[in-house]
Amino acid sequence: MSESVVRTRRWSRVEYDDLIEKHVFRSDERLELLGGELVVREPHGDPHTLAVELVNEALGAAFGPEWRIRVQLPVALDEESEPEPDLSVAPGRARDRREPKPSRLALVVEIADSSLAFDRAHKGSLYARARVADYWIVNLVDRVLEVYRDPGPDAAAPFGCAYRVVRRLSAEESIVPLAAPTARIAVADLLP
Amino acid sequence: MSEMPAKLRRWSRVEYDQLIDIGIFLPGDKVELLGGQLCVSEPQNSPHAAAICLAEEALRQAFAGGWSIRVQLPIALDQESEPEPDLTVVSGGPRDYLADHPTRPVLVVEVADSSLALDREHKGSLYARARLREYWIVNLVERVVEVYREPGPDATAFFGWAYRSIERLHAEQSVAPLAAPTTRVAVADLLP
């Protein structure tokens, strides 16, 4: 039976933050607001958490002190989305406190095993709609890094936008972040 | 937008009542909690409103003394559902439900035009799962009253339950409610 007969109530980011502030959610809940929907994040396995550490280390070295490397923290993506990407890179220093939840992201990285299809189609479309210029998926299933760039409209995508350039890089290759053009990260350093 | 392939956050009835109490919803924010999801109700057109008035009148005559006819008011259906059916028939008077919403109406009526599929498949399965003995749909599209009885398990139904007896009654027919077996409600009196 199709779910399509039901229209669920969508939440704005302002409402979502209000729910958090009023302690509506349990403290052990891991949620993300994605396109107005409250989505539950699956618990992570060991390879996933290890990959988060590896990527964090590599990005810290590549971007340097003028960038914030944030691990599984909320980002103010758009009016109806507040995801918590595995890693996100934003300009500035955390102490500046101008933007507790950054909205201008230079790079978003998701680590994917069971969530691969979702991270590709759904989150990819959401990040493309928000014009995130550089989106990476550390694909633990195939042990490759997927690099998504050049976001643009795509009527077939879940949120109406998609990345037009997709590259799959294997362990022996390397990648230069768009926002850190002098740095080079070996894909092998990102894979557990 | 395509369906969200991820797990959506479910709400319990206790949490839903808490959202209402802390004033999360605005007046005119018409939502119902159906099986853990906050569902948006469609605005009503004039035939829908007229059909509710007709049904209210007919049910008041059929259910004299000892019953209340409630119009678009919440029922505490189960731990994750608090729908607001177009009409419910409950035992007792308004003061009996001061502390809590009624849980076991003897009859639930939905008036359906654009919501027909939702009322049949989704709400029908939900009411059957809660073992509501009798559920009517005033079907404005085909000008019939659909009478659903005998709730039972059904693996193909949305919530795992369905009504095993379905009768479609035309304008010249009548129906005796299970909880008021000596009265007859003319279908013509329910159709606008």
mmCIF file of C-alpha atoms in Angstrom:
data_model
loop_
_atom_site.group_PDB
_atom_site.id
_atom_site.type_symbol
_atom_site.label_atom_id
_atom_site.label_comp_id
_atom_site.label_asym_id
_atom_site.label_seq_id
_atom_site.Cartn_x
_atom_site.Cartn_y
_atom_site.Cartn_z
ATOM 1 C CA MET A 1 0.000 0.000 0.000
ATOM 2 C CA SER A 2 1.323 3.429 -0.841
ATOM 3 C CA GLU A 3 2.236 6.037 1.723
ATOM 4 C CA SER A 4 1.239 8.758 -0.730
ATOM 5 C CA VAL A 5 -2.330 9.193 0.568
ATOM 6 C CA VAL A 6 -0.912 10.770 3.711
ATOM 7 C CA ARG A 7 0.576 14.234 3.857
ATOM 8 C CA THR A 8 2.775 14.569 6.906
ATOM 9 C CA ARG A 9 3.215 17.827 8.752
ATOM 10 C CA ARG A 10 6.442 19.500 7.697
ATOM 11 C CA TRP A 11 8.636 21.409 10.077
ATOM 12 C CA SER A 12 10.584 24.567 9.420
ATOM 13 C CA ARG A 13 14.087 24.948 10.819
ATOM 14 C CA VAL A 14 12.855 27.633 13.213
ATOM 15 C CA GLU A 15 10.175 25.264 14.552
ATOM 16 C CA TYR A 16 12.685 22.427 14.806
ATOM 17 C CA ASP A 17 15.076 24.569 16.856
ATOM 18 C CA ASP A 18 12.120 25.538 19.037
ATOM 19 C CA LEU A 19 11.309 21.850 19.631
ATOM 20 C CA ILE A 20 14.929 21.231 20.630
ATOM 21 C CA GLU A 21 14.976 24.220 22.983
ATOM 22 C CA LYS A 22 11.753 23.088 24.653
ATOM 23 C CA HIS A 23 13.250 19.632 25.255
ATOM 24 C CA VAL A 24 10.602 17.868 23.234
ATOM 25 C CA PHE A 25 13.069 15.223 22.084
ATOM 26 C CA ARG A 26 14.771 12.693 24.302
ATOM 27 C CA SER A 27 18.432 13.439 24.944
ATOM 28 C CA ASP A 28 19.539 10.146 23.360
ATOM 29 C CA GLU A 29 17.720 10.815 20.094
ATOM 30 C CA ARG A 30 19.709 11.461 16.931
ATOM 31 C CA LEU A 31 17.565 13.398 14.522
ATOM 32 C CA GLU A 32 18.030 15.484 11.415
ATOM 33 C CA LEU A 33 15.585 17.849 9.761
ATOM 34 C CA LEU A 34 15.709 17.057 6.049
ATOM 35 C CA GLY A 35 13.406 18.949 3.717
ATOM 36 C CA GLY A 36 10.837 19.488 6.478
ATOM 37 C CA GLU A 37 10.862 15.845 7.645
ATOM 38 C CA LEU A 38 12.231 14.627 10.967
ATOM 39 C CA VAL A 39 14.517 11.749 10.083
ATOM 40 C CA VAL A 40 16.027 9.318 12.570
ATOM 41 C CA ARG A 41 19.756 8.637 12.160
ATOM 42 C CA GLU A 42 20.800 5.007 12.352
ATOM 43 C CA PRO A 43 23.409 4.035 14.952
ATOM 44 C CA HIS A 44 26.947 3.734 13.616
ATOM 45 C CA GLY A 45 29.232 0.731 13.440
ATOM 46 C CA ASP A 46 32.966 0.744 14.207
ATOM 47 C CA PRO A 47 34.188 1.248 10.602
ATOM 48 C CA HIS A 48 31.925 4.285 10.377
ATOM 49 C CA THR A 49 33.258 5.928 13.525
ATOM 50 C CA LEU A 50 36.838 5.138 12.515
ATOM 51 C CA ALA A 51 36.258 6.759 9.123
ATOM 52 C CA VAL A 52 34.919 9.870 10.866
ATOM 53 C CA GLU A 53 38.173 10.149 12.813
ATOM 54 C CA LEU A 54 40.296 9.619 9.708
ATOM 55 C CA VAL A 55 38.422 12.219 7.668
ATOM 56 C CA ASN A 56 38.542 14.673 10.563
ATOM 57 C CA GLU A 57 42.318 14.304 10.775
ATOM 58 C CA ALA A 58 42.819 14.637 7.000
ATOM 59 C CA LEU A 59 40.557 17.686 6.692
ATOM 60 C CA GLY A 60 42.206 19.409 9.651
ATOM 61 C CA ALA A 61 45.583 19.069 7.954
ATOM 62 C CA ALA A 62 44.272 20.132 4.536
ATOM 63 C CA PHE A 63 42.252 23.174 5.586
ATOM 64 C CA GLY A 64 44.273 24.675 8.434
ATOM 65 C CA PRO A 65 43.212 26.993 11.271
ATOM 66 C CA GLU A 66 41.052 29.434 9.304
ATOM 67 C CA TRP A 67 38.378 26.780 8.814
ATOM 68 C CA ARG A 68 35.987 25.004 11.138
ATOM 69 C CA ILE A 69 35.967 21.230 10.756
ATOM 70 C CA ARG A 70 32.753 20.112 12.434
ATOM 71 C CA VAL A 71 31.935 16.522 13.321
ATOM 72 C CA GLN A 72 28.270 15.418 13.394
ATOM 73 C CA LEU A 73 27.063 18.860 14.365
ATOM 74 C CA PRO A 74 23.958 20.608 13.027
ATOM 75 C CA VAL A 75 24.211 22.933 10.039
ATOM 76 C CA ALA A 76 21.597 25.530 9.080
ATOM 77 C CA LEU A 77 21.260 24.259 5.527
ATOM 78 C CA ASP A 78 17.986 25.882 4.443
ATOM 79 C CA GLU A 79 14.625 26.978 5.850
ATOM 80 C CA GLU A 80 13.419 23.379 6.267
ATOM 81 C CA SER A 81 16.669 21.465 6.735
ATOM 82 C CA GLU A 82 19.080 21.093 9.615
ATOM 83 C CA PRO A 83 21.143 17.986 8.908
ATOM 84 C CA GLU A 84 24.069 16.803 11.009
ATOM 85 C CA PRO A 85 26.603 15.697 8.401
ATOM 86 C CA ASP A 86 29.384 13.378 9.530
ATOM 87 C CA LEU A 87 31.771 16.221 8.716
ATOM 88 C CA SER A 88 31.276 19.738 7.475
ATOM 89 C CA VAL A 89 33.766 22.480 6.725
ATOM 90 C CA ALA A 90 32.834 26.132 7.171
ATOM 91 C CA PRO A 91 34.928 29.295 6.972
ATOM 92 C CA GLY A 92 36.019 31.086 10.147
ATOM 93 C CA ARG A 93 36.837 30.017 13.674
ATOM 94 C CA ALA A 94 34.362 28.502 16.126
ATOM 95 C CA ARG A 95 35.160 31.211 18.717
ATOM 96 C CA ASP A 96 33.909 33.925 16.392
ATOM 97 C CA ARG A 97 30.407 32.766 17.332
ATOM 98 C CA ARG A 98 28.925 34.667 14.447
ATOM 99 C CA GLU A 99 27.207 31.546 13.234
ATOM 100 C CA PRO A 100 26.707 28.856 15.881
ATOM 101 C CA LYS A 101 25.190 26.672 13.159
ATOM 102 C CA PRO A 102 26.974 27.562 9.932
ATOM 103 C CA SER A 103 24.992 27.842 6.732
ATOM 104 C CA ARG A 104 27.803 28.498 4.249
ATOM 105 C CA LEU A 105 29.565 25.188 3.849
ATOM 106 C CA ALA A 106 32.719 24.708 1.827
ATOM 107 C CA LEU A 107 32.546 20.914 2.026
ATOM 108 C CA VAL A 108 30.213 18.262 3.385
ATOM 109 C CA VAL A 109 31.335 14.661 3.955
ATOM 110 C CA GLU A 110 29.090 11.704 4.769
ATOM 111 C CA ILE A 111 30.429 8.270 5.677
ATOM 112 C CA ALA A 112 28.161 5.650 4.108
ATOM 113 C CA ASP A 113 27.638 1.958 4.571
ATOM 114 C CA SER A 114 23.955 1.051 4.989
ATOM 115 C CA SER A 115 22.957 4.641 4.261
ATOM 116 C CA LEU A 116 24.668 4.742 0.844
ATOM 117 C CA ALA A 117 21.550 5.039 -1.342
ATOM 118 C CA PHE A 118 20.071 7.649 0.951
ATOM 119 C CA ASP A 119 23.300 9.682 1.117
ATOM 120 C CA ARG A 120 23.592 9.618 -2.653
ATOM 121 C CA ALA A 121 20.089 10.362 -3.866
ATOM 122 C CA HIS A 122 18.391 12.095 -1.005
ATOM 123 C CA LYS A 123 21.045 13.979 0.895
ATOM 124 C CA GLY A 124 22.923 14.617 -2.344
ATOM 125 C CA SER A 125 19.864 16.341 -3.764
ATOM 126 C CA LEU A 126 19.356 18.324 -0.563
ATOM 127 C CA TYR A 127 22.974 19.530 -0.460
ATOM 128 C CA ALA A 128 22.834 20.317 -4.191
ATOM 129 C CA ARG A 129 19.691 22.393 -3.630
ATOM 130 C CA ALA A 130 21.542 24.316 -0.905
ATOM 131 C CA ARG A 131 24.378 24.898 -3.413
ATOM 132 C CA VAL A 132 27.029 23.096 -1.372
ATOM 133 C CA ALA A 133 29.841 23.190 -3.932
ATOM 134 C CA ASP A 134 31.742 20.114 -2.765
ATOM 135 C CA TYR A 135 30.076 16.963 -1.372
ATOM 136 C CA TRP A 136 31.979 13.760 -0.625
ATOM 137 C CA ILE A 137 30.744 10.314 0.294
ATOM 138 C CA VAL A 138 33.262 7.982 1.896
ATOM 139 C CA ASN A 139 31.734 4.811 0.477
ATOM 140 C CA LEU A 140 32.692 2.003 2.871
ATOM 141 C CA VAL A 141 30.848 -0.602 0.806
ATOM 142 C CA ASP A 142 32.990 -0.230 -2.333
ATOM 143 C CA ARG A 143 35.951 1.406 -0.550
ATOM 144 C CA VAL A 144 35.961 4.471 -2.785
ATOM 145 C CA LEU A 145 35.544 8.201 -2.311
ATOM 146 C CA GLU A 146 32.641 9.658 -4.282
ATOM 147 C CA VAL A 147 33.081 13.336 -5.104
ATOM 148 C CA TYR A 148 30.029 15.364 -6.123
ATOM 149 C CA ARG A 149 30.363 18.814 -7.645
ATOM 150 C CA ASP A 150 28.609 21.365 -9.819
ATOM 151 C CA PRO A 151 25.104 21.413 -8.273
ATOM 152 C CA GLY A 152 22.227 22.300 -10.574
ATOM 153 C CA PRO A 153 18.509 21.799 -11.178
ATOM 154 C CA ASP A 154 17.351 18.242 -11.900
ATOM 155 C CA ALA A 155 13.595 17.643 -11.977
ATOM 156 C CA ALA A 156 14.056 13.903 -11.383
ATOM 157 C CA ALA A 157 15.943 14.366 -8.090
ATOM 158 C CA PRO A 158 14.061 14.189 -4.756
ATOM 159 C CA PHE A 159 14.579 17.879 -3.992
ATOM 160 C CA GLY A 160 14.746 19.121 -7.584
ATOM 161 C CA CYS A 161 18.542 19.523 -7.697
ATOM 162 C CA ALA A 162 21.487 17.196 -8.214
ATOM 163 C CA TYR A 163 25.250 17.240 -8.725
ATOM 164 C CA ARG A 164 26.232 17.179 -12.376
ATOM 165 C CA VAL A 165 29.801 15.981 -11.829
ATOM 166 C CA VAL A 166 30.346 12.675 -10.023
ATOM 167 C CA ARG A 167 33.780 11.087 -9.593
ATOM 168 C CA ARG A 168 34.613 7.775 -7.935
ATOM 169 C CA LEU A 169 38.164 7.742 -6.596
ATOM 170 C CA SER A 170 39.870 4.562 -5.423
ATOM 171 C CA ALA A 171 42.417 4.207 -2.619
ATOM 172 C CA GLU A 172 45.483 5.008 -4.738
ATOM 173 C CA GLU A 173 44.047 8.295 -6.002
ATOM 174 C CA SER A 174 43.884 11.676 -4.289
ATOM 175 C CA ILE A 175 41.544 14.654 -4.133
ATOM 176 C CA VAL A 176 41.961 18.433 -3.917
ATOM 177 C CA PRO A 177 39.118 20.157 -2.009
ATOM 178 C CA LEU A 178 37.558 23.008 -3.994
ATOM 179 C CA ALA A 179 37.978 25.389 -1.055
ATOM 180 C CA ALA A 180 41.594 24.345 -0.313
ATOM 181 C CA PRO A 181 43.113 24.190 -3.800
ATOM 182 C CA THR A 182 46.695 23.877 -2.561
ATOM 183 C CA ALA A 183 45.971 20.827 -0.415
ATOM 184 C CA ARG A 184 45.880 17.247 -1.630
ATOM 185 C CA ILE A 185 44.272 14.412 0.350
ATOM 186 C CA ALA A 186 45.084 10.773 -0.404
ATOM 187 C CA VAL A 187 41.891 8.712 -0.608
ATOM 188 C CA ALA A 188 43.756 5.946 1.267
ATOM 189 C CA ASP A 189 43.968 8.297 4.260
ATOM 190 C CA LEU A 190 40.160 8.514 4.385
ATOM 191 C CA LEU A 191 39.391 4.799 4.221
ATOM 192 C CA PRO A 192 39.475 2.700 7.414
ATOM 193 C CA MET B 1 9.106 15.132 -4.081
ATOM 194 C CA SER B 2 9.674 11.401 -3.827
ATOM 195 C CA GLU B 3 9.017 9.482 -0.669
ATOM 196 C CA MET B 4 11.566 9.708 2.094
ATOM 197 C CA PRO B 5 13.339 6.332 2.137
ATOM 198 C CA ALA B 6 14.618 6.941 5.653
ATOM 199 C CA LYS B 7 13.023 6.273 8.999
ATOM 200 C CA LEU B 8 10.830 9.182 10.016
ATOM 201 C CA ARG B 9 10.643 10.203 13.647
ATOM 202 C CA ARG B 10 7.482 8.834 15.220
ATOM 203 C CA TRP B 11 5.457 10.655 17.835
ATOM 204 C CA SER B 12 3.659 9.069 20.750
ATOM 205 C CA ARG B 13 0.271 10.378 21.824
ATOM 206 C CA VAL B 14 1.802 11.658 25.081
ATOM 207 C CA GLU B 15 4.408 13.643 23.117
ATOM 208 C CA TYR B 16 1.742 14.927 20.731
ATOM 209 C CA ASP B 17 -0.379 16.195 23.631
ATOM 210 C CA GLN B 18 2.764 17.847 25.005
ATOM 211 C CA LEU B 19 3.325 19.620 21.660
ATOM 212 C CA ILE B 20 -0.220 20.955 21.873
ATOM 213 C CA ASP B 21 0.224 22.041 25.499
ATOM 214 C CA ILE B 22 3.419 24.015 24.870
ATOM 215 C CA GLY B 23 1.791 25.777 21.944
ATOM 216 C CA ILE B 24 3.859 24.403 19.077
ATOM 217 C CA PHE B 25 0.939 24.353 16.673
ATOM 218 C CA LEU B 26 -0.676 27.543 15.464
ATOM 219 C CA PRO B 27 -4.434 27.948 15.331
ATOM 220 C CA GLY B 28 -5.488 26.641 11.948
ATOM 221 C CA ASP B 29 -2.608 24.160 11.931
ATOM 222 C CA LYS B 30 -4.889 21.172 11.307
ATOM 223 C CA VAL B 31 -3.006 18.024 12.184
ATOM 224 C CA GLU B 32 -3.912 14.568 13.447
ATOM 225 C CA LEU B 33 -1.628 11.957 14.945
ATOM 226 C CA LEU B 34 -2.106 8.781 12.917
ATOM 227 C CA GLY B 35 0.104 5.800 13.691
ATOM 228 C CA GLY B 36 2.958 7.941 15.029
ATOM 229 C CA GLN B 37 2.955 10.429 12.153
ATOM 230 C CA LEU B 38 1.625 13.968 12.250
ATOM 231 C CA CYS B 39 -0.718 14.113 9.290
ATOM 232 C CA VAL B 40 -2.088 17.272 7.748
ATOM 233 C CA SER B 41 -5.843 17.397 7.149
ATOM 234 C CA GLU B 42 -7.157 18.929 3.969
ATOM 235 C CA PRO B 43 -9.304 22.053 4.188
ATOM 236 C CA GLN B 44 -13.030 21.334 3.962
ATOM 237 C CA ASN B 45 -15.334 22.379 1.145
ATOM 238 C CA SER B 46 -19.019 23.200 1.603
ATOM 239 C CA PRO B 47 -20.461 19.738 0.680
ATOM 240 C CA HIS B 48 -18.096 18.223 3.267
ATOM 241 C CA ALA B 49 -19.282 20.665 5.926
ATOM 242 C CA ALA B 50 -22.948 20.113 4.988
ATOM 243 C CA ALA B 51 -22.513 16.332 5.207
ATOM 244 C CA ILE B 52 -21.072 16.680 8.715
ATOM 245 C CA CYS B 53 -24.121 18.698 9.817
ATOM 246 C CA LEU B 54 -26.486 16.128 8.284
ATOM 247 C CA ALA B 55 -24.717 13.216 9.942
ATOM 248 C CA GLU B 56 -24.703 15.025 13.279
ATOM 249 C CA GLU B 57 -28.467 15.521 13.068
ATOM 250 C CA ALA B 58 -29.160 11.926 12.037
ATOM 251 C CA LEU B 59 -26.918 10.488 14.755
ATOM 252 C CA ARG B 60 -28.476 12.663 17.465
ATOM 253 C CA GLN B 61 -31.844 11.174 16.588
ATOM 254 C CA ALA B 62 -30.544 7.618 16.447
ATOM 255 C CA PHE B 63 -28.509 7.854 19.657
ATOM 256 C CA ALA B 64 -30.858 9.386 22.211
ATOM 257 C CA GLY B 65 -30.057 9.570 25.940
ATOM 258 C CA GLY B 66 -26.719 8.411 27.349
ATOM 259 C CA TRP B 67 -24.642 9.141 24.247
ATOM 260 C CA SER B 68 -22.662 12.112 22.977
ATOM 261 C CA ILE B 69 -22.156 13.010 19.335
ATOM 262 C CA ARG B 70 -18.801 14.778 18.961
ATOM 263 C CA VAL B 71 -17.846 16.674 15.821
ATOM 264 C CA GLN B 72 -14.187 16.813 14.739
ATOM 265 C CA LEU B 73 -12.862 16.307 18.231
ATOM 266 C CA PRO B 74 -9.867 14.170 19.197
ATOM 267 C CA ILE B 75 -10.042 10.585 20.370
ATOM 268 C CA ALA B 76 -7.249 8.848 22.288
ATOM 269 C CA LEU B 77 -7.166 5.926 19.895
ATOM 270 C CA ASP B 78 -3.893 4.210 20.816
ATOM 271 C CA GLN B 79 -0.373 5.032 22.057
ATOM 272 C CA GLU B 80 0.603 6.669 18.753
ATOM 273 C CA SER B 81 -2.719 7.919 17.382
ATOM 274 C CA GLU B 82 -4.989 10.813 18.223
ATOM 275 C CA PRO B 83 -7.239 11.335 15.205
ATOM 276 C CA GLU B 84 -10.048 13.857 14.991
ATOM 277 C CA PRO B 85 -12.771 12.008 13.074
ATOM 278 C CA ASP B 86 -15.550 14.038 11.492
ATOM 279 C CA LEU B 87 -18.007 12.433 13.947
ATOM 280 C CA THR B 88 -17.696 10.100 16.896
ATOM 281 C CA VAL B 89 -20.393 8.582 19.061
ATOM 282 C CA VAL B 90 -19.297 7.978 22.647
ATOM 283 C CA SER B 91 -21.122 6.932 25.780
ATOM 284 C CA GLY B 92 -21.838 9.501 28.484
ATOM 285 C CA GLY B 93 -21.750 13.295 28.450
ATOM 286 C CA PRO B 94 -19.089 15.949 27.827
ATOM 287 C CA ARG B 95 -17.982 16.050 31.495
ATOM 288 C CA ASP B 96 -17.047 12.382 31.328
ATOM 289 C CA TYR B 97 -14.154 13.403 29.055
ATOM 290 C CA LEU B 98 -12.798 16.326 31.022
ATOM 291 C CA ALA B 99 -9.588 14.538 32.069
ATOM 292 C CA ASP B 100 -8.972 12.514 28.912
ATOM 293 C CA HIS B 101 -10.251 12.227 25.388
ATOM 294 C CA PRO B 102 -12.591 9.288 24.755
ATOM 295 C CA THR B 103 -10.790 6.103 23.762
ATOM 296 C CA ARG B 104 -13.526 3.767 22.563
ATOM 297 C CA PRO B 105 -16.204 5.410 20.429
ATOM 298 C CA VAL B 106 -18.996 3.029 19.427
ATOM 299 C CA LEU B 107 -19.147 4.609 15.989
ATOM 300 C CA VAL B 108 -16.753 6.726 13.944
ATOM 301 C CA VAL B 109 -17.862 8.539 10.786
ATOM 302 C CA GLU B 110 -15.629 10.204 8.207
ATOM 303 C CA VAL B 111 -16.988 12.322 5.360
ATOM 304 C CA ALA B 112 -14.847 11.713 2.303
ATOM 305 C CA ASP B 113 -14.346 13.395 -1.022
ATOM 306 C CA SER B 114 -10.682 13.993 -1.858
ATOM 307 C CA SER B 115 -9.698 12.067 1.278
ATOM 308 C CA LEU B 116 -11.448 8.840 0.195
ATOM 309 C CA ALA B 117 -8.278 6.736 -0.226
ATOM 310 C CA LEU B 118 -6.865 8.004 3.077
ATOM 311 C CA ASP B 119 -10.126 7.325 4.922
ATOM 312 C CA ARG B 120 -10.453 3.823 3.464
ATOM 313 C CA GLU B 121 -6.922 2.458 3.575
ATOM 314 C CA HIS B 122 -5.107 4.445 6.194
ATOM 315 C CA LYS B 123 -7.715 5.455 8.748
ATOM 316 C CA GLY B 124 -9.756 2.298 8.141
ATOM 317 C CA SER B 125 -6.779 0.134 9.041
ATOM 318 C CA LEU B 126 -5.963 2.331 12.039
ATOM 319 C CA TYR B 127 -9.512 2.173 13.414
ATOM 320 C CA ALA B 128 -9.606 -1.587 12.791
ATOM 321 C CA ARG B 129 -6.324 -2.024 14.684
ATOM 322 C CA ALA B 130 -7.876 -0.156 17.622
ATOM 323 C CA ARG B 131 -10.787 -2.645 17.398
ATOM 324 C CA LEU B 132 -13.407 0.036 16.774
ATOM 325 C CA ARG B 133 -16.477 -2.048 16.007
ATOM 326 C CA GLU B 134 -18.119 0.242 13.520
ATOM 327 C CA TYR B 135 -16.778 2.778 11.024
ATOM 328 C CA TRP B 136 -18.763 4.616 8.377
ATOM 329 C CA ILE B 137 -17.511 6.601 5.422
ATOM 330 C CA VAL B 138 -19.981 9.041 3.887
ATOM 331 C CA ASN B 139 -18.579 8.749 0.371
ATOM 332 C CA LEU B 140 -19.472 12.000 -1.390
ATOM 333 C CA VAL B 141 -17.753 10.925 -4.608
ATOM 334 C CA GLU B 142 -20.097 7.996 -5.297
ATOM 335 C CA ARG B 143 -22.919 9.137 -3.027
ATOM 336 C CA VAL B 144 -22.943 6.001 -0.894
ATOM 337 C CA VAL B 145 -22.351 5.248 2.754
ATOM 338 C CA GLU B 146 -19.672 2.596 3.346
ATOM 339 C CA VAL B 147 -20.215 0.578 6.515
ATOM 340 C CA TYR B 148 -17.149 -1.181 7.929
ATOM 341 C CA ARG B 149 -17.466 -3.842 10.669
ATOM 342 C CA GLU B 150 -15.656 -6.840 12.136
ATOM 343 C CA PRO B 151 -12.081 -5.632 12.552
ATOM 344 C CA GLY B 152 -9.455 -8.359 12.194
ATOM 345 C CA PRO B 153 -5.769 -8.881 11.372
ATOM 346 C CA ASP B 154 -4.821 -8.378 7.711
ATOM 347 C CA ALA B 155 -1.130 -8.451 6.811
ATOM 348 C CA THR B 156 -1.724 -6.494 3.583
ATOM 349 C CA ALA B 157 -3.378 -3.555 5.372
ATOM 350 C CA PHE B 158 -1.413 -0.452 6.260
ATOM 351 C CA PHE B 159 -1.448 -0.992 10.015
ATOM 352 C CA GLY B 160 -1.857 -4.768 9.850
ATOM 353 C CA TRP B 161 -5.601 -4.708 10.474
ATOM 354 C CA ALA B 162 -8.702 -4.257 8.319
ATOM 355 C CA TYR B 163 -12.467 -4.534 8.480
ATOM 356 C CA ARG B 164 -13.741 -7.872 7.198
ATOM 357 C CA SER B 165 -17.298 -6.752 6.546
ATOM 358 C CA ILE B 166 -17.824 -3.877 4.100
ATOM 359 C CA GLU B 167 -21.259 -2.777 2.943
ATOM 360 C CA ARG B 168 -21.952 -0.054 0.397
ATOM 361 C CA LEU B 169 -25.370 1.447 0.966
ATOM 362 C CA HIS B 170 -27.207 3.648 -1.538
ATOM 363 C CA ALA B 171 -29.550 6.537 -0.892
ATOM 364 C CA GLU B 172 -32.710 4.368 -0.722
ATOM 365 C CA GLN B 173 -31.201 2.059 1.922
ATOM 366 C CA SER B 174 -30.763 2.450 5.663
ATOM 367 C CA VAL B 175 -28.402 1.254 8.372
ATOM 368 C CA ALA B 176 -28.919 0.232 12.017
ATOM 369 C CA PRO B 177 -25.865 1.202 14.118
ATOM 370 C CA LEU B 178 -24.450 -1.729 16.114
ATOM 371 C CA ALA B 179 -24.703 0.304 19.318
ATOM 372 C CA ALA B 180 -28.289 1.445 18.616
ATOM 373 C CA PRO B 181 -29.742 -1.685 17.009
ATOM 374 C CA THR B 182 -33.376 -0.666 17.251
ATOM 375 C CA THR B 183 -32.979 2.519 15.223
ATOM 376 C CA ARG B 184 -32.481 2.967 11.519
ATOM 377 C CA VAL B 185 -30.549 5.766 9.868
ATOM 378 C CA ALA B 186 -31.639 6.468 6.277
ATOM 379 C CA VAL B 187 -28.645 6.835 3.963
ATOM 380 C CA ALA B 188 -30.538 9.621 2.165
ATOM 381 C CA ASP B 189 -30.440 11.633 5.400
ATOM 382 C CA LEU B 190 -26.622 11.429 5.439
ATOM 383 C CA LEU B 191 -26.012 12.528 1.863
ATOM 384 C CA PRO B 192 -26.046 16.242 1.074
#
